[in-house]
């Protein structure tokens, strides 16, 4: 049986900041049921849903070995657009036929935008 990846759960101590970050810069829509401590961020088109889960006191932010990669056809244009909204990416890097740039979310998780899916 083939099962597609449907959700990525991110533990965070900054749920309001993370919600604002992913909705503002990557176009997610927020859904939270009354009484539910998990915030669901749904993409407006295709892609994985992000679940924001409150981190425990013992969990340290930004220490997982995961990087979220968003497929962006025009990385340079996305960087310029994001910068006008207040999000800065690091240097644009050239790889084998595609380009990418990196940043971090409010909980210090690694984020990349990449044109690899379009090459």
mmCIF file of C-alpha atoms in Angstrom:
data_model
loop_
_atom_site.group_PDB
_atom_site.id
_atom_site.type_symbol
_atom_site.label_atom_id
_atom_site.label_comp_id
_atom_site.label_asym_id
_atom_site.label_seq_id
_atom_site.Cartn_x
_atom_site.Cartn_y
_atom_site.Cartn_z
ATOM 1 C CA UNK A 1 0.000 0.000 0.000
ATOM 2 C CA UNK A 2 1.259 3.502 -0.838
ATOM 3 C CA UNK A 3 0.409 6.185 1.708
ATOM 4 C CA UNK A 4 1.193 9.844 0.961
ATOM 5 C CA UNK A 5 2.726 12.111 3.582
ATOM 6 C CA UNK A 6 -0.168 14.192 4.846
ATOM 7 C CA UNK A 7 1.064 16.232 7.797
ATOM 8 C CA UNK A 8 4.231 17.456 9.447
ATOM 9 C CA UNK A 9 4.051 18.106 13.178
ATOM 10 C CA UNK A 10 6.242 20.887 14.566
ATOM 11 C CA UNK A 11 6.764 21.203 18.310
ATOM 12 C CA UNK A 12 7.001 24.842 19.347
ATOM 13 C CA UNK A 13 6.792 27.168 22.320
ATOM 14 C CA UNK A 14 5.757 29.997 19.976
ATOM 15 C CA UNK A 15 2.439 28.935 18.465
ATOM 16 C CA UNK A 16 1.093 32.470 17.744
ATOM 17 C CA UNK A 17 4.379 33.560 16.129
ATOM 18 C CA UNK A 18 4.636 30.340 14.105
ATOM 19 C CA UNK A 19 1.019 30.664 12.932
ATOM 20 C CA UNK A 20 1.647 34.231 11.777
ATOM 21 C CA UNK A 21 4.946 33.227 10.073
ATOM 22 C CA UNK A 22 3.570 30.350 7.982
ATOM 23 C CA UNK A 23 0.316 32.128 7.109
ATOM 24 C CA UNK A 24 1.986 35.412 6.179
ATOM 25 C CA UNK A 25 5.031 34.181 4.280
ATOM 26 C CA UNK A 26 3.872 30.859 2.828
ATOM 27 C CA UNK A 27 0.114 31.372 2.433
ATOM 28 C CA UNK A 28 -1.163 28.733 4.881
ATOM 29 C CA UNK A 29 -4.655 28.967 6.340
ATOM 30 C CA UNK A 30 -5.083 28.450 10.072
ATOM 31 C CA UNK A 31 -7.640 26.085 11.563
ATOM 32 C CA UNK A 32 -7.995 25.356 15.259
ATOM 33 C CA UNK A 33 -10.937 23.611 16.832
ATOM 34 C CA UNK A 34 -12.210 24.964 20.165
ATOM 35 C CA UNK A 35 -10.328 23.284 23.005
ATOM 36 C CA UNK A 36 -7.723 21.710 20.700
ATOM 37 C CA UNK A 37 -4.142 22.600 21.599
ATOM 38 C CA UNK A 38 -2.911 21.732 18.093
ATOM 39 C CA UNK A 39 -3.068 24.441 15.430
ATOM 40 C CA UNK A 40 -3.535 23.119 11.902
ATOM 41 C CA UNK A 41 -2.030 25.094 9.047
ATOM 42 C CA UNK A 42 -3.409 24.039 5.678
ATOM 43 C CA UNK A 43 -1.877 24.950 2.324
ATOM 44 C CA UNK A 44 -4.182 26.886 0.012
ATOM 45 C CA UNK A 45 -3.371 24.548 -2.873
ATOM 46 C CA UNK A 46 -1.461 21.261 -2.727
ATOM 47 C CA UNK A 47 1.156 20.218 -0.194
ATOM 48 C CA UNK A 48 1.486 19.029 3.371
ATOM 49 C CA UNK A 49 -0.498 20.346 6.274
ATOM 50 C CA UNK A 50 1.582 21.618 9.182
ATOM 51 C CA UNK A 51 0.495 20.864 12.724
ATOM 52 C CA UNK A 52 1.799 23.158 15.468
ATOM 53 C CA UNK A 53 1.972 21.311 18.780
ATOM 54 C CA UNK A 54 2.952 22.909 22.096
ATOM 55 C CA UNK A 55 6.501 21.860 23.022
ATOM 56 C CA UNK A 56 7.157 20.516 26.493
ATOM 57 C CA UNK A 57 9.460 22.368 28.876
ATOM 58 C CA UNK A 58 12.250 19.860 28.210
ATOM 59 C CA UNK A 59 12.148 20.216 24.411
ATOM 60 C CA UNK A 60 14.680 22.617 22.910
ATOM 61 C CA UNK A 61 13.583 24.512 19.837
ATOM 62 C CA UNK A 62 15.455 24.239 16.567
ATOM 63 C CA UNK A 63 17.336 21.047 17.412
ATOM 64 C CA UNK A 64 15.619 18.601 15.107
ATOM 65 C CA UNK A 65 17.327 17.308 11.994
ATOM 66 C CA UNK A 66 14.514 18.355 9.692
ATOM 67 C CA UNK A 67 14.369 21.119 7.112
ATOM 68 C CA UNK A 68 11.084 22.177 5.544
ATOM 69 C CA UNK A 69 11.533 22.732 1.808
ATOM 70 C CA UNK A 70 8.997 24.802 -0.115
ATOM 71 C CA UNK A 71 8.926 24.399 -3.897
ATOM 72 C CA UNK A 72 9.303 27.844 -5.475
ATOM 73 C CA UNK A 73 9.761 28.274 -9.205
ATOM 74 C CA UNK A 74 11.414 31.707 -8.978
ATOM 75 C CA UNK A 75 13.552 31.723 -5.815
ATOM 76 C CA UNK A 76 14.958 35.213 -6.389
ATOM 77 C CA UNK A 77 11.493 36.752 -6.823
ATOM 78 C CA UNK A 78 10.197 34.917 -3.757
ATOM 79 C CA UNK A 79 13.137 36.227 -1.698
ATOM 80 C CA UNK A 80 12.425 39.810 -2.821
ATOM 81 C CA UNK A 81 8.705 39.459 -2.098
ATOM 82 C CA UNK A 82 9.371 37.913 1.322
ATOM 83 C CA UNK A 83 11.863 40.640 2.212
ATOM 84 C CA UNK A 84 9.213 43.294 1.532
ATOM 85 C CA UNK A 85 7.061 41.503 4.120
ATOM 86 C CA UNK A 86 9.888 41.291 6.666
ATOM 87 C CA UNK A 87 11.361 37.808 6.075
ATOM 88 C CA UNK A 88 14.991 37.649 5.033
ATOM 89 C CA UNK A 89 16.642 34.635 3.441
ATOM 90 C CA UNK A 90 20.353 33.901 3.380
ATOM 91 C CA UNK A 91 22.419 33.913 0.209
ATOM 92 C CA UNK A 92 20.864 32.387 -2.888
ATOM 93 C CA UNK A 93 22.806 29.225 -3.640
ATOM 94 C CA UNK A 94 23.244 27.529 -7.014
ATOM 95 C CA UNK A 95 23.195 23.726 -7.075
ATOM 96 C CA UNK A 96 23.008 21.138 -9.864
ATOM 97 C CA UNK A 97 20.467 22.848 -12.124
ATOM 98 C CA UNK A 98 18.424 24.584 -9.432
ATOM 99 C CA UNK A 99 18.750 27.328 -6.827
ATOM 100 C CA UNK A 100 17.734 27.611 -3.190
ATOM 101 C CA UNK A 101 17.873 29.899 -0.176
ATOM 102 C CA UNK A 102 17.531 29.279 3.549
ATOM 103 C CA UNK A 103 15.960 30.951 6.569
ATOM 104 C CA UNK A 104 14.527 29.955 9.955
ATOM 105 C CA UNK A 105 11.059 30.179 11.444
ATOM 106 C CA UNK A 106 10.359 31.767 14.865
ATOM 107 C CA UNK A 107 11.187 28.465 16.615
ATOM 108 C CA UNK A 108 14.536 28.233 14.780
ATOM 109 C CA UNK A 109 13.469 25.382 12.487
ATOM 110 C CA UNK A 110 15.320 25.357 9.165
ATOM 111 C CA UNK A 111 13.330 26.464 6.122
ATOM 112 C CA UNK A 112 14.446 26.314 2.497
ATOM 113 C CA UNK A 113 12.882 27.543 -0.713
ATOM 114 C CA UNK A 114 14.046 25.608 -3.740
ATOM 115 C CA UNK A 115 13.484 25.466 -7.483
ATOM 116 C CA UNK A 116 14.621 21.827 -7.607
ATOM 117 C CA UNK A 117 11.086 20.518 -8.266
ATOM 118 C CA UNK A 118 10.959 22.636 -11.429
ATOM 119 C CA UNK A 119 14.335 21.643 -12.925
#
